[in-house]
Every structure is written in C-alpha cells, then in structure tokens.
C-alpha atoms as one frame of an Amber mdcrd trajectory, in Angstrom:
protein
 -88.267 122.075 129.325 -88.511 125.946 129.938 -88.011 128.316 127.873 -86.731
 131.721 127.967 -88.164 133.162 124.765 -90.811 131.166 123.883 -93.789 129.117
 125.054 -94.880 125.330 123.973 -98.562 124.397 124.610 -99.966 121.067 122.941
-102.972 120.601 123.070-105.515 118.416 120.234-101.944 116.883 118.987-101.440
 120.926 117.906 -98.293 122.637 119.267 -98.892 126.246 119.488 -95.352 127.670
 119.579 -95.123 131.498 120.724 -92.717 133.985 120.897 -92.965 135.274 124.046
 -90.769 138.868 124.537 -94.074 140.862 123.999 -92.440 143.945 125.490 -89.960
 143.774 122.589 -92.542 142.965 120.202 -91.004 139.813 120.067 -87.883 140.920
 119.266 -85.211 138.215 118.007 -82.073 137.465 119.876 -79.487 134.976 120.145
 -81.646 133.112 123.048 -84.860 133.128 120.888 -82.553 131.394 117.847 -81.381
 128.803 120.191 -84.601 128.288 121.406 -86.714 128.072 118.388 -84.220 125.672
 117.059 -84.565 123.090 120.336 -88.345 123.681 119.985 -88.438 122.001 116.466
 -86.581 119.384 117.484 -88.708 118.366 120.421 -91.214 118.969 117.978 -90.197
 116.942 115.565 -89.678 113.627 118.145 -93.113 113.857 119.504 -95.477 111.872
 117.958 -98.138 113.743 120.004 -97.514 116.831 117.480 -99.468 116.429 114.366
 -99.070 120.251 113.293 -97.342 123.298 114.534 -98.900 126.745 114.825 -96.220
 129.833 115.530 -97.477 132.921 116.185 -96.551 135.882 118.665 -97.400 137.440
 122.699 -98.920 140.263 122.782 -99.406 142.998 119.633 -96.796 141.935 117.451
 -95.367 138.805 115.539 -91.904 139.534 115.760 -90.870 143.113 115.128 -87.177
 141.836 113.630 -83.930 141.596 115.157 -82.789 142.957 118.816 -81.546 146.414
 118.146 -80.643 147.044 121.769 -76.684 146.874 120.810 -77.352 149.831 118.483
 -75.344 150.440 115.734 -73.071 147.349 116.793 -76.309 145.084 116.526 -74.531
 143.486 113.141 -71.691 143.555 114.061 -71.162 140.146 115.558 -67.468 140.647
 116.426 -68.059 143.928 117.862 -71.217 142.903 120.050 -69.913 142.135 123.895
 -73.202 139.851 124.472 -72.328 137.632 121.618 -68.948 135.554 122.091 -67.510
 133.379 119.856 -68.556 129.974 120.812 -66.388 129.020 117.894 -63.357 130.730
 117.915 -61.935 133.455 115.335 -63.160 133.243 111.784 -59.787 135.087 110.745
 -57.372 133.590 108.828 -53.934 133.326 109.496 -53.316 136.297 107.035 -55.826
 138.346 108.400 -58.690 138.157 105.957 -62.462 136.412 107.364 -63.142 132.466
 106.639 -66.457 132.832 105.792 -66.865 129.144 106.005 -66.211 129.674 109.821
 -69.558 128.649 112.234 -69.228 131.910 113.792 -69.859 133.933 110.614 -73.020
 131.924 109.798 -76.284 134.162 110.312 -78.926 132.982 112.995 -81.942 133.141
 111.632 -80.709 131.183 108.202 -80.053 128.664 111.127 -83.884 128.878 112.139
 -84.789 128.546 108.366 -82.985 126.018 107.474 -84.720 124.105 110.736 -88.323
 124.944 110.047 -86.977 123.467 106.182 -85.642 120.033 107.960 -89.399 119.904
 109.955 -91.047 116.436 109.721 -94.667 118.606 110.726 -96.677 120.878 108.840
 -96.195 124.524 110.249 -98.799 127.154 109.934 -97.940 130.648 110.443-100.494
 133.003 112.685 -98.974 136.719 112.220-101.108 138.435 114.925 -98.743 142.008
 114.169 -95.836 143.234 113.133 -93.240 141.034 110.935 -90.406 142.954 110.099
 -86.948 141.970 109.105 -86.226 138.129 110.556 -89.313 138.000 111.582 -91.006
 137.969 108.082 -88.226 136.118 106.860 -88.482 133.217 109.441 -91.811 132.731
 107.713 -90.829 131.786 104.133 -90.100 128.133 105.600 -93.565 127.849 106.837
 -96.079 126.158 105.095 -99.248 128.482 105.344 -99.001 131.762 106.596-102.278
 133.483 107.837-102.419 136.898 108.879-104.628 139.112 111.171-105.412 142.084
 109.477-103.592 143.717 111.794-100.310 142.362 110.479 -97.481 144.318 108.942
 -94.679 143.144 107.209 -91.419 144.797 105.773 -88.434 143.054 104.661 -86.641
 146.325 105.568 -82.590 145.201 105.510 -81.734 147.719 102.987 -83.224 150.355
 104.713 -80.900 149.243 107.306 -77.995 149.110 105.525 -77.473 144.718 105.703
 -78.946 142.346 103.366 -81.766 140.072 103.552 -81.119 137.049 105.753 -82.504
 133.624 107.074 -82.442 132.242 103.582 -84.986 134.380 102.485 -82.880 135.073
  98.849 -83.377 131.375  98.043 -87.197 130.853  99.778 -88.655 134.147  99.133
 -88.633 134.318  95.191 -90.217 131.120  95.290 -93.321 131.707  97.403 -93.617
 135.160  95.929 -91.836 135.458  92.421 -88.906 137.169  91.870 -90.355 140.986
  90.768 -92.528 140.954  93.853 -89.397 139.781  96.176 -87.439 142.148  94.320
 -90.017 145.129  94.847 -90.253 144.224  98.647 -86.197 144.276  99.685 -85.167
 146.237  97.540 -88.092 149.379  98.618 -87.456 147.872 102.298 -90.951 149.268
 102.864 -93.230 148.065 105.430 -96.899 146.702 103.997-100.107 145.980 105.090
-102.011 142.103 105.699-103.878 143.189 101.902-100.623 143.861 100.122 -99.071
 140.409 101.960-102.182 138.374 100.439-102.408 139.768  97.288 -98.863 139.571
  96.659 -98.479 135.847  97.833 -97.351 136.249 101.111 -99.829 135.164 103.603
-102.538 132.665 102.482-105.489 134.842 103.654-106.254 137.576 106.121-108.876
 137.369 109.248-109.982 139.903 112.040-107.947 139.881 114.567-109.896 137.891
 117.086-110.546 134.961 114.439-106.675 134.403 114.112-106.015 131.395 116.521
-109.024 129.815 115.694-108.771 129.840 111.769-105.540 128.544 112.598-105.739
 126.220 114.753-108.989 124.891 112.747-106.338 124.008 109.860-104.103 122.692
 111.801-106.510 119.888 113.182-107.877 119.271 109.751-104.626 118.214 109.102
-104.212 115.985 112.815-107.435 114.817 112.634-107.780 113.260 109.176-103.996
 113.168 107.530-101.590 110.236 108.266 -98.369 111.846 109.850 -96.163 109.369
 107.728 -97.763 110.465 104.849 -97.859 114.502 105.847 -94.152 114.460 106.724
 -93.355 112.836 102.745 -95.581 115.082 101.481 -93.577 118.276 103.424 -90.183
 117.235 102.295 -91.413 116.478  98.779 -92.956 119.382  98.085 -89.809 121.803
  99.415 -87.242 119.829  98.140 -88.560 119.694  94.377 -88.550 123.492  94.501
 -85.003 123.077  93.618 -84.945 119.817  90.905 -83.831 120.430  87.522 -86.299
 117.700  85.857 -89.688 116.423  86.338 -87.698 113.233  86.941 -86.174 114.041
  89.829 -90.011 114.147  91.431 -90.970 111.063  89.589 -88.003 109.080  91.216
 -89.305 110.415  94.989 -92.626 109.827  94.185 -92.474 106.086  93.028 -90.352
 105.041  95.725 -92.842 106.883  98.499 -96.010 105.708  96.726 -94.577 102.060
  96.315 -93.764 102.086 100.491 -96.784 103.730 101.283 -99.005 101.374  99.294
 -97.679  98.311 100.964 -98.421 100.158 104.581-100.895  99.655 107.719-101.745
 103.381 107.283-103.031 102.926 103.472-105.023 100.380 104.009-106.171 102.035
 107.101-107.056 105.032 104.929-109.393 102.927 102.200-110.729 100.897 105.036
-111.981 103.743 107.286-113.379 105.608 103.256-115.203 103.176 102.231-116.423
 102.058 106.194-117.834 105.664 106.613-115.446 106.654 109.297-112.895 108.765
 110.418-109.148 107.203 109.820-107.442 105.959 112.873-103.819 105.564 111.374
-101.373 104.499 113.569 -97.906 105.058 112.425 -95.645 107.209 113.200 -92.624
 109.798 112.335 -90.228 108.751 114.772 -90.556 104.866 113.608 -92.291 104.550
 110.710 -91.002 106.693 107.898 -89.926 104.613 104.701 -86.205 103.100 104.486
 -85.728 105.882 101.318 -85.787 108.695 103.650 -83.254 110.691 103.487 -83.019
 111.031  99.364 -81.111 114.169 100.180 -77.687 114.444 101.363 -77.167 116.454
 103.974 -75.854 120.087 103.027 -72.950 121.265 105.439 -71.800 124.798 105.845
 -68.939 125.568 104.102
C-alpha cells in the first residue's frame, strides 16, 4: 500500500508509522487524515504488529494543521480543495445540521481511531507539536519527547477551538487546571514544561529518541501476550469514563475468567516458572474473548 503522507516500516513486530511532509513540518491535511486512519486499520489486522511507534520526517512532529488555504483554512465550506463528499449539512430552512458527516472535524476522526486501536501506541515527538498535532497525541499511550520538542495547543490564539477530542482526552492525561492553562494561554512550551506537566512520559536527547522508543515498544512485543495487551488497552481507556468501580469489576471478571482458561496463560506460567522467554501464540485478529465488544458502538449524531 503507498502512501502519500506517511510511511509504514515493520520491522521486530514494531510498526514505525511517520509522517512524512517534512517540508511542511508535517503539516496535517485532509490526505494525511485519510491516511493515518487506513494505517491503523492495517495496523490493527496484522498480527505481525505487536506495538506502534508514530513519530515525524525531518525536524518537526507535526507543526498543526495545513494553513496553505489561509484565512479560509477553517472554513470547510469555503475551502475549494475540500468538497463535500457528503453533501450539504444545511437544512431545509437554512440553518447547519451539525449531525451532518461533513461538519465532523478530521482529526477527532484520527482520535477517535488511535482510541478504537487493538496495539499499544507510543508517541516519539522528535519537534514541533502544535495544534492537531499535539492533540492527535492524547490517544496515545506513552508519549516521549526529544528535548527538542515543542508543543502548543494554540487554537485560541487562532481564533477556533481545540479539536480531535482533545476537550474529553486532554483533562484526563493532564488535569483540568493544567489543560485549562495550556488552551486557554494557546502558548507554545518546551519538552520540560510537557513532562512536568504530564504530557510526555519523559524527555531524551535528540539522537536517543527512536531508540528509547523503539526499546519500549519491544519490551512490550517481546514479552506481553497481544490478547492480553489489546484487553488491557481498551480497559484502561474505556474506564476513564465509568461512573462506579463496578463498571471495571464487571470487565475485569469476565477478561480474567477467559484469559485464565487460555493457551496464552498457561503459556505465560509455563515459560515463568521454566526460566524462559514466553512464546504465546494467540492472536488479535482470532483470538480475542467472545465479551469483546462491552461497548456499544458510539455513532455521530
């Protein structure tokens, strides 16, 4: 599959997935959205792909959304290189449906994505995340920054709002007086203000990036089961938004209960008390429990 945007390398069962406008600084369009989306799911049905690195070409991460349309660069029904796939979102009476697919904002579309993912994903913010591309992060699992990274969750200074779903995941990995502080300033920060405010997990040189990343991610392909990693992902995410400890307890005893009963756990005490590494054997795409999906599915509306 190529790829306009973007580039897909797997290598170690690790798919390193980078935006790839570096002359933009990564910039995001409507091709990159499209893309990133595809990416995830091809992602998501190979069972070669234990863990998922994104990072960015060249000097930046992402430097935000494509401001080549100017001042028409939010406004979708003004913009001449975005048509409506989806017909008018007017009303008969003139007023907008905002339940219409065309009003619906990209990157919340990427979000919501990297949410559904079945693999861990582990950020690696070489430069510059501003705008959708710090927001595209929130979904990610562990962010890890070169200390060359800036961020800047800059919509107000912009005059829009913040985007990609960041209003529902970015009080949550951050609290809400940090997020506050950060979109409502719109200022841009440094890799040190990122970590100690929650943001990135920790902050390397430059040139030990990749590898501090990529020696996470095969921790995690090396010695995890990918049944059990996947649960684990959608378990942890999803509880963010119970309303009782019970809610967890219900998920928990029906995934513990499957798991127990599985080739992978007693692959797992075997290989601990044999003195050797795990070899576990099954897999996302056939082998995830018959509870899966607890969730109902959450349309746009």
């Amino acid at each position: 599959m190529q790829y306009e945007t973007l580039l897909y390398e797997v290598s170690e069962h690790i798919l390193t997935l980078t935006l790839n406008r570096p002359d933009r600084l990564n910039a995001f369009t409507g091709t990159m959205m499209e893309e990133l989306i595809a990416a995830f799911d091809r992602a998501d049905a190979d069972d070669d792909v234990r863990a998922i690195i994104v990072t960015g070409a060249g000097r930046g991460f992402c430097a935000g959304a494509d401001l080549s349309q100017g001042a028409k660069t939010f406004d979708f029904a003004a913009r001449a290189d975005r048509p409506d796939k989806q017909g008018t979102p007017l009303r008969p009476d003139g007023g907008i449906d905002y339940s219409h697919e065309s009003v619906r904002d990209g990157g919340g579309r990427v979000s919501l994505r990297i949410f559904e993912c079945m693999k861990p994903v582990i950020a690696a913010i070489n430069g510059p995340a501003v705008g959708v591309g710090a927001t595209m992060l929130l979904p990610m699992d562990i962010r890890i920054a070169s200390s060359d990274a800036r961020f800047g969750f800059v919509f107000a200074r912009r005059g829009i709002t913040p985007e990609a779903c960041s209003s529902w995941f970015l009080p949550r990995v951050v609290g809400i007086s940090q997020a506050l502080e950060w979109t409502m300033t719109g200022r841009v920060f440094p890799a040190q203000e990122a970590l100690e405010g929650g943001l990135v997990r920790k902050v390397v040189a430059p040139e030990a990036l990749m590898e501090t990343a990529r020696s996470l991610a095969r921790e995690i392909a090396e010695n995890a089961a990918p049944v059990s990693v996947a649960l684990a992902r959608q378990m942890m995410w999803r509880m963010l938004g119970a309303d009782h400890p019970m809610e967890a307890h219900k998920v928990d005893s029906r995934a513990i209960y499957s798991r127990g009963r599985s080739g992978d756990a007693k692959e797992g005490i075997n290989s601990f008390l044999e003195k050797r590494p795990p070899a576990f054997s099954e897999t996302v795409s056939g082998d995830m429990p018959d509870f899966v999906p607890w969730w109902q599915p959450r349309p746009y509306q």
